[in-house]
Coordinates of C-alpha atoms and ligand atoms in Angstrom, one line a residue:
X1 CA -93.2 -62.4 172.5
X2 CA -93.8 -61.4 168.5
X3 CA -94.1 -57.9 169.1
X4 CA -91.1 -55.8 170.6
X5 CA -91.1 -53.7 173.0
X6 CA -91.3 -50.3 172.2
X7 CA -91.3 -47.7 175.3
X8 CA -93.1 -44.4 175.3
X9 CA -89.9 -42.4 176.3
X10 CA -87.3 -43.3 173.4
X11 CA -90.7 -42.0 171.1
X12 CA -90.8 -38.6 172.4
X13 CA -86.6 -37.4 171.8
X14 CA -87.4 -38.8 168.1
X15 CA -90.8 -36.9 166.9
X16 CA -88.3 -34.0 168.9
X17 CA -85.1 -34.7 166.1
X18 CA -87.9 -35.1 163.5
X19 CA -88.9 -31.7 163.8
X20 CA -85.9 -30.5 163.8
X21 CA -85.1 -32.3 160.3
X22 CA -85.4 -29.7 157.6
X23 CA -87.2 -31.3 155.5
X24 CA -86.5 -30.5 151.6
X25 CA -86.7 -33.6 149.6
X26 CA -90.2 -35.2 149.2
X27 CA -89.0 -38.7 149.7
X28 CA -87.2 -37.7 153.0
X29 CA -91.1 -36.5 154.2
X30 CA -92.7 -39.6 152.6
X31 CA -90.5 -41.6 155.1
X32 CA -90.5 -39.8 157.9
X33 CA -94.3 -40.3 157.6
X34 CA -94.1 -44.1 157.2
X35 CA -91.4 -44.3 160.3
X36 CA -93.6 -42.2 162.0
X37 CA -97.1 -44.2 161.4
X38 CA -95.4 -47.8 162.2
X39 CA -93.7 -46.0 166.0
X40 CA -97.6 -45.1 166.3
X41 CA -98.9 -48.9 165.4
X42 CA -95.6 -50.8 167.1
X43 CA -96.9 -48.5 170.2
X44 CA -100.0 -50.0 170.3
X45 CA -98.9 -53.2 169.8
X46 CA -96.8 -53.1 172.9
X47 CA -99.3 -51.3 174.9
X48 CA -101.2 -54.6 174.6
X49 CA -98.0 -57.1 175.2
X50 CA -97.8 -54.8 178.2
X51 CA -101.5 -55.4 179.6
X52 CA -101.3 -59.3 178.4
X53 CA -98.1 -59.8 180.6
X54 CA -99.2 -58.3 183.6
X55 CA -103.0 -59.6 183.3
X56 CA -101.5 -63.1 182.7
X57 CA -99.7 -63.1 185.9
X58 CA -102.9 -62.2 187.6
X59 CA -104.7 -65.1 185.4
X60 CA -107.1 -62.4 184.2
X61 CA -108.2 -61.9 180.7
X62 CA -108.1 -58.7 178.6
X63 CA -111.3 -57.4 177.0
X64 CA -108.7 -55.9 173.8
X65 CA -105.6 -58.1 173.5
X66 CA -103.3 -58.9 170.2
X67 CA -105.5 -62.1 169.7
X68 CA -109.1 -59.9 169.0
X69 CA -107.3 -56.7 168.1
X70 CA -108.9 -55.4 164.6
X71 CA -106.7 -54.2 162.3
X72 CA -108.0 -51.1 159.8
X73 CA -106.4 -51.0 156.5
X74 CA -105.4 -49.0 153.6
X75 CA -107.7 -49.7 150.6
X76 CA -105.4 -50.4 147.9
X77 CA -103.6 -52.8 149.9
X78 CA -107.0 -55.1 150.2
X79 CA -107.1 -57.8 147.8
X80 CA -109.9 -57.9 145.3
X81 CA -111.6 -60.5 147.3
X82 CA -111.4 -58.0 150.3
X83 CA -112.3 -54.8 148.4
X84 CA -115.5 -56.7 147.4
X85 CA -116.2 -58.0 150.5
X86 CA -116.5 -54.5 151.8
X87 CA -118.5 -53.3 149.1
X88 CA -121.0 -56.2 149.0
X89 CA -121.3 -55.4 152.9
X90 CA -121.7 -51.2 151.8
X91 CA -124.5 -52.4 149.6
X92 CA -126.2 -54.5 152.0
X93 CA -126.1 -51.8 154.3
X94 CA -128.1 -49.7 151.4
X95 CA -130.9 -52.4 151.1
X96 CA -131.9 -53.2 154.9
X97 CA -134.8 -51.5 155.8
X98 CA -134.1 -47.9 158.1
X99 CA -135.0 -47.8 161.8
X100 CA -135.5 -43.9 161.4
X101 CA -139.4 -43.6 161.2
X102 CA -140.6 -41.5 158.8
X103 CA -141.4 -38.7 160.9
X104 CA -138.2 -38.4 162.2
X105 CA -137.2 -38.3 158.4
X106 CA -139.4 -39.1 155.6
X107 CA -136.2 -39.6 153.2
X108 CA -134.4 -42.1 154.7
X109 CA -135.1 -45.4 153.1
X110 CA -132.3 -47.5 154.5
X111 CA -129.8 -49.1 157.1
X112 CA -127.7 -47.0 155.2
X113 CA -129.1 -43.8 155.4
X114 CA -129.8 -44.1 158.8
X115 CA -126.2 -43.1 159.5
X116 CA -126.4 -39.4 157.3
X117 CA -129.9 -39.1 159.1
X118 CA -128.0 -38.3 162.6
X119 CA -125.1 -36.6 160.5
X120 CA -127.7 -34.4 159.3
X121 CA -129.7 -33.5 162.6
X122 CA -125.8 -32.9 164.6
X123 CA -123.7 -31.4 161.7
X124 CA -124.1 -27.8 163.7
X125 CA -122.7 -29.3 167.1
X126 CA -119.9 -32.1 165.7
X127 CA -117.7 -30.2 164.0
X128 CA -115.0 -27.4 165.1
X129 CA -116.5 -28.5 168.4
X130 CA -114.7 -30.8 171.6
X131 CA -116.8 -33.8 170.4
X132 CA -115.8 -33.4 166.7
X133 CA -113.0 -36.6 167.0
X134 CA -114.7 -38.8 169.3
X135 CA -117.9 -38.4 167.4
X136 CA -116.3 -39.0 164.2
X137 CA -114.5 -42.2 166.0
X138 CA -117.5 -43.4 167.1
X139 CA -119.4 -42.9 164.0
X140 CA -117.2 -44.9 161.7
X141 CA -116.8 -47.6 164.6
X142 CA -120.5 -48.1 164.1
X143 CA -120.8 -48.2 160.7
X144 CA -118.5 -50.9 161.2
X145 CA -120.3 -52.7 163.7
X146 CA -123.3 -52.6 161.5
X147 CA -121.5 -53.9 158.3
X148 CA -120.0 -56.7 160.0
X149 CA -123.1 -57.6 162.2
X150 CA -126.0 -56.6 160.3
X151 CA -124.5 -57.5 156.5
X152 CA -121.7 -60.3 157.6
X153 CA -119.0 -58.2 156.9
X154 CA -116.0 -59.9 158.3
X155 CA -113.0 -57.4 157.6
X156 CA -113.0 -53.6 159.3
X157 CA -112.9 -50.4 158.0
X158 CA -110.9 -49.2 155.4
X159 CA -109.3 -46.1 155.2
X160 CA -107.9 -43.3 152.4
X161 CA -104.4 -42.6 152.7
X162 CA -105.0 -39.8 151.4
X163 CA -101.4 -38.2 150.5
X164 CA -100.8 -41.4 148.7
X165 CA -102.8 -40.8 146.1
X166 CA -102.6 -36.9 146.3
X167 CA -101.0 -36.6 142.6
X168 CA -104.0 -38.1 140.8
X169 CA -106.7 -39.8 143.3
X170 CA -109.1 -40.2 140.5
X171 CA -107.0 -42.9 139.6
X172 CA -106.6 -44.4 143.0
X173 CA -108.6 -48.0 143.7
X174 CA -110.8 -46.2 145.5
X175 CA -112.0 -44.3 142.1
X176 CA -110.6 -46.0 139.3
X177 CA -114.1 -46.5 137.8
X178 CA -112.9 -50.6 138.0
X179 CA -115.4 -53.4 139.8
X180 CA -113.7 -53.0 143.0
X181 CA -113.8 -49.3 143.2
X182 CA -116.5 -47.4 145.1
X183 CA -117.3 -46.0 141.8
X184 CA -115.4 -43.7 139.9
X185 CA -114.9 -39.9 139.3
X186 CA -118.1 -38.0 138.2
X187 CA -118.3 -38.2 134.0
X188 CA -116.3 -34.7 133.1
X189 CA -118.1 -32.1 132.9
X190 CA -116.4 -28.7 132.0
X191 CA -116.3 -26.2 134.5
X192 CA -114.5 -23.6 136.6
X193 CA -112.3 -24.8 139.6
X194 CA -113.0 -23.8 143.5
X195 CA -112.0 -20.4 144.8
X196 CA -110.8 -20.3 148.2
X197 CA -111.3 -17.5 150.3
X198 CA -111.2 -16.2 153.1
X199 CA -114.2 -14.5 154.9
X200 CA -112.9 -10.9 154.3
X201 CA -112.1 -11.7 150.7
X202 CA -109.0 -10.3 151.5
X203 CA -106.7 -13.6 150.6
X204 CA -108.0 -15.8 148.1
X205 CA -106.5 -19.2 146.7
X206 CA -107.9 -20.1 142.7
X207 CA -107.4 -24.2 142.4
X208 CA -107.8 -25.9 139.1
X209 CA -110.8 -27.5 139.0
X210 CA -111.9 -31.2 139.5
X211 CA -111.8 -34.1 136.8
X212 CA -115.5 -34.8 137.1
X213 CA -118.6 -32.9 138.6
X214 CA -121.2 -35.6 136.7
X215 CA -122.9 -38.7 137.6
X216 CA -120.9 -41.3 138.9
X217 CA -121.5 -44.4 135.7
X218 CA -118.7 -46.6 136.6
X219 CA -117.3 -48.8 139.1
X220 CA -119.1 -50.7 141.7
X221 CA -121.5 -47.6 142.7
X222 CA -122.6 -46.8 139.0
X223 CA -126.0 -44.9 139.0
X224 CA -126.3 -45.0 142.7
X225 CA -129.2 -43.3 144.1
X226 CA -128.7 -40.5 147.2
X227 CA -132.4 -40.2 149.4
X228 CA -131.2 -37.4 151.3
X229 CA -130.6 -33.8 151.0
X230 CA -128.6 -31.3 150.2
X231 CA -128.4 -29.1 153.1
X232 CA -125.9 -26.8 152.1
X233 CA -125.5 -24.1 149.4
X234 CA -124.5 -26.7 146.0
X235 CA -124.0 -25.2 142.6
X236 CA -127.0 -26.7 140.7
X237 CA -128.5 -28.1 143.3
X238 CA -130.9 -26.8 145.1
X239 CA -131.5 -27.7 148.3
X240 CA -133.8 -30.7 149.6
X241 CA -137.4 -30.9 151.7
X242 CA -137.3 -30.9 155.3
X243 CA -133.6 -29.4 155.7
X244 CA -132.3 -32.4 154.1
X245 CA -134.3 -35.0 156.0
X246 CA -137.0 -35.0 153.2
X247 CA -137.0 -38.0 150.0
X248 CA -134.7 -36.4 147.4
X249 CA -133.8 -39.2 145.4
X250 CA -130.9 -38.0 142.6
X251 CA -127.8 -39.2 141.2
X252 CA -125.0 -39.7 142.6
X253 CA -122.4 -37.1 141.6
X254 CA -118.4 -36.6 141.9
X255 CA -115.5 -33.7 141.1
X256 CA -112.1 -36.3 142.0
X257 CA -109.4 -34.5 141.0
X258 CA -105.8 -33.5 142.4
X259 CA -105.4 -30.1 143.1
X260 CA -107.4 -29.8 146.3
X261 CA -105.4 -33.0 147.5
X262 CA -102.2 -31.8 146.7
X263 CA -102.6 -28.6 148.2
X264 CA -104.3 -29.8 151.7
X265 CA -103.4 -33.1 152.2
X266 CA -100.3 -34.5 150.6
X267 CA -97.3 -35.6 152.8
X268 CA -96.1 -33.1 154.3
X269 CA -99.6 -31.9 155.6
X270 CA -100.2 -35.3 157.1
X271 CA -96.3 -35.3 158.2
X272 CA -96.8 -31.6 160.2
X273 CA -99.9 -33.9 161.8
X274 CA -98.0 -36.3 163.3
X275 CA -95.8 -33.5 165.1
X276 CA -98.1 -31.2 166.0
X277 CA -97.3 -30.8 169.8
X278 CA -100.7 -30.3 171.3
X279 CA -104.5 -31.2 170.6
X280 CA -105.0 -26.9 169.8
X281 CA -102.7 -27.0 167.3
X282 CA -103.3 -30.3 165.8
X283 CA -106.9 -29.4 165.2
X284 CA -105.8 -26.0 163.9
X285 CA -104.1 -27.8 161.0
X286 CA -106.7 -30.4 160.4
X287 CA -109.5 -28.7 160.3
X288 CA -108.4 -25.1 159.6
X289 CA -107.3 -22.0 160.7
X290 CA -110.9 -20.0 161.1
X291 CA -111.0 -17.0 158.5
X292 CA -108.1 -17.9 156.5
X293 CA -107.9 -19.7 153.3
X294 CA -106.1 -23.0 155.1
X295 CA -109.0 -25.3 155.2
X296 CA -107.3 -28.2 156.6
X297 CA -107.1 -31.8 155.1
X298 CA -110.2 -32.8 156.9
X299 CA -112.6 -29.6 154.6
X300 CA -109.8 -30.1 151.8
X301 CA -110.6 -33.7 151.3
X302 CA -114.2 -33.4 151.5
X303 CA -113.7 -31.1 148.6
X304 CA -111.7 -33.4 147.1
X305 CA -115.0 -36.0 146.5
X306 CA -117.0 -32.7 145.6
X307 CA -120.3 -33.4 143.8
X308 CA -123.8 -34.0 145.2
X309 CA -123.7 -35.3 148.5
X310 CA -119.7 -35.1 148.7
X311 CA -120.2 -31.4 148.3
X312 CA -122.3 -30.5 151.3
X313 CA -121.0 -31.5 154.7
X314 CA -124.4 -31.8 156.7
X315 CA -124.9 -35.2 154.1
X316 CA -121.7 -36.0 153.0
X317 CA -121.9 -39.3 154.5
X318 CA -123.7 -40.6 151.8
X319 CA -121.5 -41.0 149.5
X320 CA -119.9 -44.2 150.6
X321 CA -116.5 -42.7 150.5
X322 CA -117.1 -40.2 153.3
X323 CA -116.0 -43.5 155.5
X324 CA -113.0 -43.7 154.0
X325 CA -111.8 -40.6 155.0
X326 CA -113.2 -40.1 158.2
X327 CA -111.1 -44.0 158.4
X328 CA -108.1 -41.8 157.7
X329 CA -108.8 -38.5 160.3
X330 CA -109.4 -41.1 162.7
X331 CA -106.5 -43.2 161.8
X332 CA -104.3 -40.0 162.3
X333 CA -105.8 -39.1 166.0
X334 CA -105.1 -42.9 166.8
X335 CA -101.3 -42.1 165.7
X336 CA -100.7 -39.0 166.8
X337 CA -102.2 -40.2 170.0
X338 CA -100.0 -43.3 170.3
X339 CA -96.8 -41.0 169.9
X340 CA -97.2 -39.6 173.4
X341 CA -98.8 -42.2 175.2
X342 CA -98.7 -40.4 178.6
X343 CA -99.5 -36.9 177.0
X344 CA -102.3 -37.3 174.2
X345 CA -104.8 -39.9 174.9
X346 CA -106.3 -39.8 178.9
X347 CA -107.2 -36.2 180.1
X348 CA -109.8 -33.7 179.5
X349 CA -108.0 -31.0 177.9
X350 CA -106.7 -33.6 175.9
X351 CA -110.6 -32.9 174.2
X352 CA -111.1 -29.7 174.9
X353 CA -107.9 -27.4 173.9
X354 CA -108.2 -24.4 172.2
X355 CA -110.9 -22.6 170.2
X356 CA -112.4 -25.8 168.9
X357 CA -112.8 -27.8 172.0
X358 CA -116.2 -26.5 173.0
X359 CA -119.9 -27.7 172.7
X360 CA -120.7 -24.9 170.0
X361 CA -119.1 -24.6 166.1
X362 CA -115.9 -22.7 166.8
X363 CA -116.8 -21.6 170.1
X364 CA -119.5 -19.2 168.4
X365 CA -121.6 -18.6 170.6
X366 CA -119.1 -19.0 173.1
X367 CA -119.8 -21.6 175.4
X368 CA -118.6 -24.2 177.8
X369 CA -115.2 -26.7 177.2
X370 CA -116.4 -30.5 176.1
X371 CA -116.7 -32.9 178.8
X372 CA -116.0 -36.4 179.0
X373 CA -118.9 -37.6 180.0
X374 CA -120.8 -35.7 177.1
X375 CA -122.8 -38.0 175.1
X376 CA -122.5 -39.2 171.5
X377 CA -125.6 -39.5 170.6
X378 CA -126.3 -42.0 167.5
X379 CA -129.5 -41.3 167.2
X380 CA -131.5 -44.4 165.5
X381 CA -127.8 -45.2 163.8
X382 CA -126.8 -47.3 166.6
X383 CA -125.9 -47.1 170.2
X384 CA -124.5 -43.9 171.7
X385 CA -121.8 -43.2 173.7
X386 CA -119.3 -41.0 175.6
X387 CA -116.6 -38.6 174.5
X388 CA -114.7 -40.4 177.7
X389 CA -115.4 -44.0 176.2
X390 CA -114.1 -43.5 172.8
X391 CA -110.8 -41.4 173.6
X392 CA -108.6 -44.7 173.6
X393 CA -109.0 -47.5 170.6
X394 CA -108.0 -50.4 172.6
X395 CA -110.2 -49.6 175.7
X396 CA -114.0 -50.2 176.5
X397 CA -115.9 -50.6 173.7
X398 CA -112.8 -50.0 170.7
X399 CA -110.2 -52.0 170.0
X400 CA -108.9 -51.3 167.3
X401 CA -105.2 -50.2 165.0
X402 CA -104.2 -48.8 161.9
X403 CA -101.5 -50.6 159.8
Ligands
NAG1 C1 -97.3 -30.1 150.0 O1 -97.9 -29.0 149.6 C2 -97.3 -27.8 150.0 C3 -98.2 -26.6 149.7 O2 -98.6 -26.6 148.3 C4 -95.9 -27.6 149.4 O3 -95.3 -26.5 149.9 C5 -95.1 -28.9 149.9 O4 -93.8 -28.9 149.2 C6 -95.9 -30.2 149.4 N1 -95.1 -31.3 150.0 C7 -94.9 -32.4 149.3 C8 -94.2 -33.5 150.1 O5 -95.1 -32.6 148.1
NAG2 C1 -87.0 -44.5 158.6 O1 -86.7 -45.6 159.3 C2 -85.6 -46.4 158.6 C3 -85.5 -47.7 159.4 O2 -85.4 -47.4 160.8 C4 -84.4 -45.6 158.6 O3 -83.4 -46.3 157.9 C5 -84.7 -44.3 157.8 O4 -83.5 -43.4 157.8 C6 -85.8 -43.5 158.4 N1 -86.2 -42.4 157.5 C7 -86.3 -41.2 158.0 C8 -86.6 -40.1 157.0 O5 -86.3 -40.9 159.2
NAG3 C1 -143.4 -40.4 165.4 O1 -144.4 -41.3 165.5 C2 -144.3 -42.1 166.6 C3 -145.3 -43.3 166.6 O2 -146.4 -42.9 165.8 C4 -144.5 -41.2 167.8 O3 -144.4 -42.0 169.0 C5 -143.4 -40.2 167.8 O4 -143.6 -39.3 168.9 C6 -143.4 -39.4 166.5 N1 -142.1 -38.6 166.5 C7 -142.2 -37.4 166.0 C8 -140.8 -36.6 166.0 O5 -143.2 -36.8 165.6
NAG4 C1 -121.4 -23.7 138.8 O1 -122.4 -23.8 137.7 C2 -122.2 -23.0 136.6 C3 -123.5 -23.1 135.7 O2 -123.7 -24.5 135.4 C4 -120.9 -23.3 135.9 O3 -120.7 -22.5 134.8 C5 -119.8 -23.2 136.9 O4 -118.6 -23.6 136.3 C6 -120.0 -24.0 138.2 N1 -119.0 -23.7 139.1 C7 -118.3 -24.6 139.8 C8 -117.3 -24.2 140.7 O5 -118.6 -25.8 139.6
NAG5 C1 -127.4 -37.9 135.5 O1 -128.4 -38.8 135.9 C2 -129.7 -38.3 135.9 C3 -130.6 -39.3 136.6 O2 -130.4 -40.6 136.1 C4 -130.2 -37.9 134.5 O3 -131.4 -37.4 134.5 C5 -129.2 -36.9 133.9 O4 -129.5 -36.7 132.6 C6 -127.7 -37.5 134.0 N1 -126.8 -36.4 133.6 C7 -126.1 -36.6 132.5 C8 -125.2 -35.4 132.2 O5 -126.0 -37.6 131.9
CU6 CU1 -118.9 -34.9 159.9

């Protein structure tokens, strides 16, 4: 057997002495984050040594086993050849014709586009709602599958480790303006920096402001063209036809810079993550605390990218990069998951905890708890599915880890 076996129960007293670890040194939080990542991914490994034993002796064979498993990886550890791959697939993706028909949405010109289309139609019920990660999940696993079926891509999704780069991610390789970058930071335009507030105005957080806020003129999405939108309230931009759905053809723009990242989603965010004990909590750091100023890394990051669509969450997935960090919220659901394998990943209220485990935005109007077997509906995308079917990566139609 390559892969040893690690059991569920010696997990559980260690994220325990982790938290109890005050943590005061950076590097000390750094690790614990990359001890804590590989338990998740050695996890998964031996959940599938597990299943291949026990289905060998019954001469069955496993739909997800360590011989198909996909493996999702960090961008700057893909080689060149990889990085291009991805982005030759990305750029495909933007030239195949769209199966959205123009009624439906008159600005969507591609495969591509497709994918912010249903972004665009759902953004009021898939977020701070029950289905918000198993949508998400889904929704990256079908970009995916259309990359590698419709444009021959043959690696997986990457993802955005996004405290690595925390410090200065305009100079990650994900926006170092190079050839195997998704294009780099907008061209620097002065202006003032975010102020974060909360609804009352009572608390209010002044960041410094981006690097960029221009067009995006470099790297390997130079001068790319966004169809659709805005939705949303951008400075300078007003908003598009047909709520967003409408041809709005404009620049691509970007505002990379570090203080967002540093503040929301640098180690020690991702490291209080990983030990967050239950699904209410967990979601109450990632995606905020509603009326305060703690926006979680999941709106932090967003902000991060900035510009015009990056800016504006109902179309923020076209910008290519929006997969690259919806790669990394899904990558830490898969490990916080894996660190309780009987707790985290089967039941119900393992969707539906808390404030932000209902069918409406933040249970406003209040209504009923997620379901299971509510659908995720991919519109003309791709196929849909089922909040039930997507909860696990390496069962039914995922199968899937994150190194
Ligand atoms: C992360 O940011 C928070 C808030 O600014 C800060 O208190 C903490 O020390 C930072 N952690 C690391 C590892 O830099
Ligand atoms: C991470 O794991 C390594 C190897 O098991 C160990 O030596 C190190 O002390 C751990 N670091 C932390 C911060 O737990
Ligand atoms: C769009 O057009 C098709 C075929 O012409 C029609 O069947 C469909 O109902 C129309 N959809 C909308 C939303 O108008
Ligand atoms: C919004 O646009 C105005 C006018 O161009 C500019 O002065 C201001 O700095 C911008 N604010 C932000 C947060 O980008
Ligand atoms: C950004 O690109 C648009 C469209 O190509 C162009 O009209 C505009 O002048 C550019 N902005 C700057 C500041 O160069
Ligand atoms: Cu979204």
């Amino acid at each position: 057997m390559v892969f040893s076996h690690f059991p569920a129960l010696l997990l559980l007293p260690c994220l325990v002495y982790s938290a109890s670890i005050p943590f005061t040194r950076p590097i000390d939080v750094e690790s614990t984050v990359a001890n804590l990542t590989s338990s998740a991914y050695a996890s998964g490994l031996s959940l599938l040594n597990e299943r291949e034993t026990s289905l060998r002796t019954r001469a069955d064979e496993s739909h997800c086993s360590i011989h198909n498993i996909a493996i999702r990886r960090e961008y700057g550890s893909l080689s060149s050849k990889e990085k291009l791959q991805y982005i030759d697939a990305v750029k495909c993706l933007q030239k195949l014709p769209p199966r959205t028909p123009a009624n439906v949405s008159s600005g969507a010109r591609s495969r591509f586009d497709d994918f912010t289309v249903v972004h665009i139609q759902q953004t009021l019920d898939i977020h701070f709602s029950g289905i918000f990660l198993p949508w998400h999940r889904w929704f990256v696993h079908s970009y995916e599958k259309a990359l590698r079926e419709e444009c021959g891509y043959q690696g997986y999704q990457p993802y955005w480790d996004w405290p690595k780069y925390a410090h200065a991610p305009q100079e990650s390789p994900i926006f170092d303006g190079s050839e195997t970058s998704l294009g780099g930071n907008g061209e620097y335009i002065p202006h003032e920096g975010p102020v974060i507030q909360s609804p009352d105005g009572k608390t209010s957080l002044p960041l410094a402001p981006g690097l960029g806020s221009g067009n995006v003129t470099t790297g390997a999405f130079a001068n790319m063209v966004v169809n659709l939108g805005p939705v949303g309230g951008l400075n300078n931009t007003a908003p598009g036809p047909d709520n967003g759905l409408g041809y709005n053809p404009r620049p691509l723009k970007r505002d990379v810079g570090p203080a967002l990242n540093e503040r929301y989603a640098n180690y020690s965010t991702v490291l209080n993550l990983l030990l967050k004990p239950d699904i209410e909590a967990y979601r109450l750091l990632l995606e905020g605390v509603p009326y305060t100023i703690e926006i979680g890394p999941h709106g932090g990051i967003h902000y991060v990218i900035g510009g015009d669509p990056g800016g504006d969450l109902f179309t923020s997935p076209a910008d290519p990069v929006f997969w690259l960090h919806h790669g990394m919220i899904d990558r830490m659901w898969t490990s916080w998951q894996l660190l309780d394998l009987t707790g985290r990943r089967f039941g119900e209220q393992q969707i539906n905890g808390g404030g932000y485990g209902h069918i409406t935005w933040a249970n406003e109007p209040p209504s009923r708890k997620a379901r299971l077997d509510d659908v995720i509906d991919m519109g003309y995308a791709a196929e849909s599915s089922t909040i039930g079917e997507v909860m696990r990566t390496l069962d039914g139609p995922l199968c899937y880890l994150y190194l």
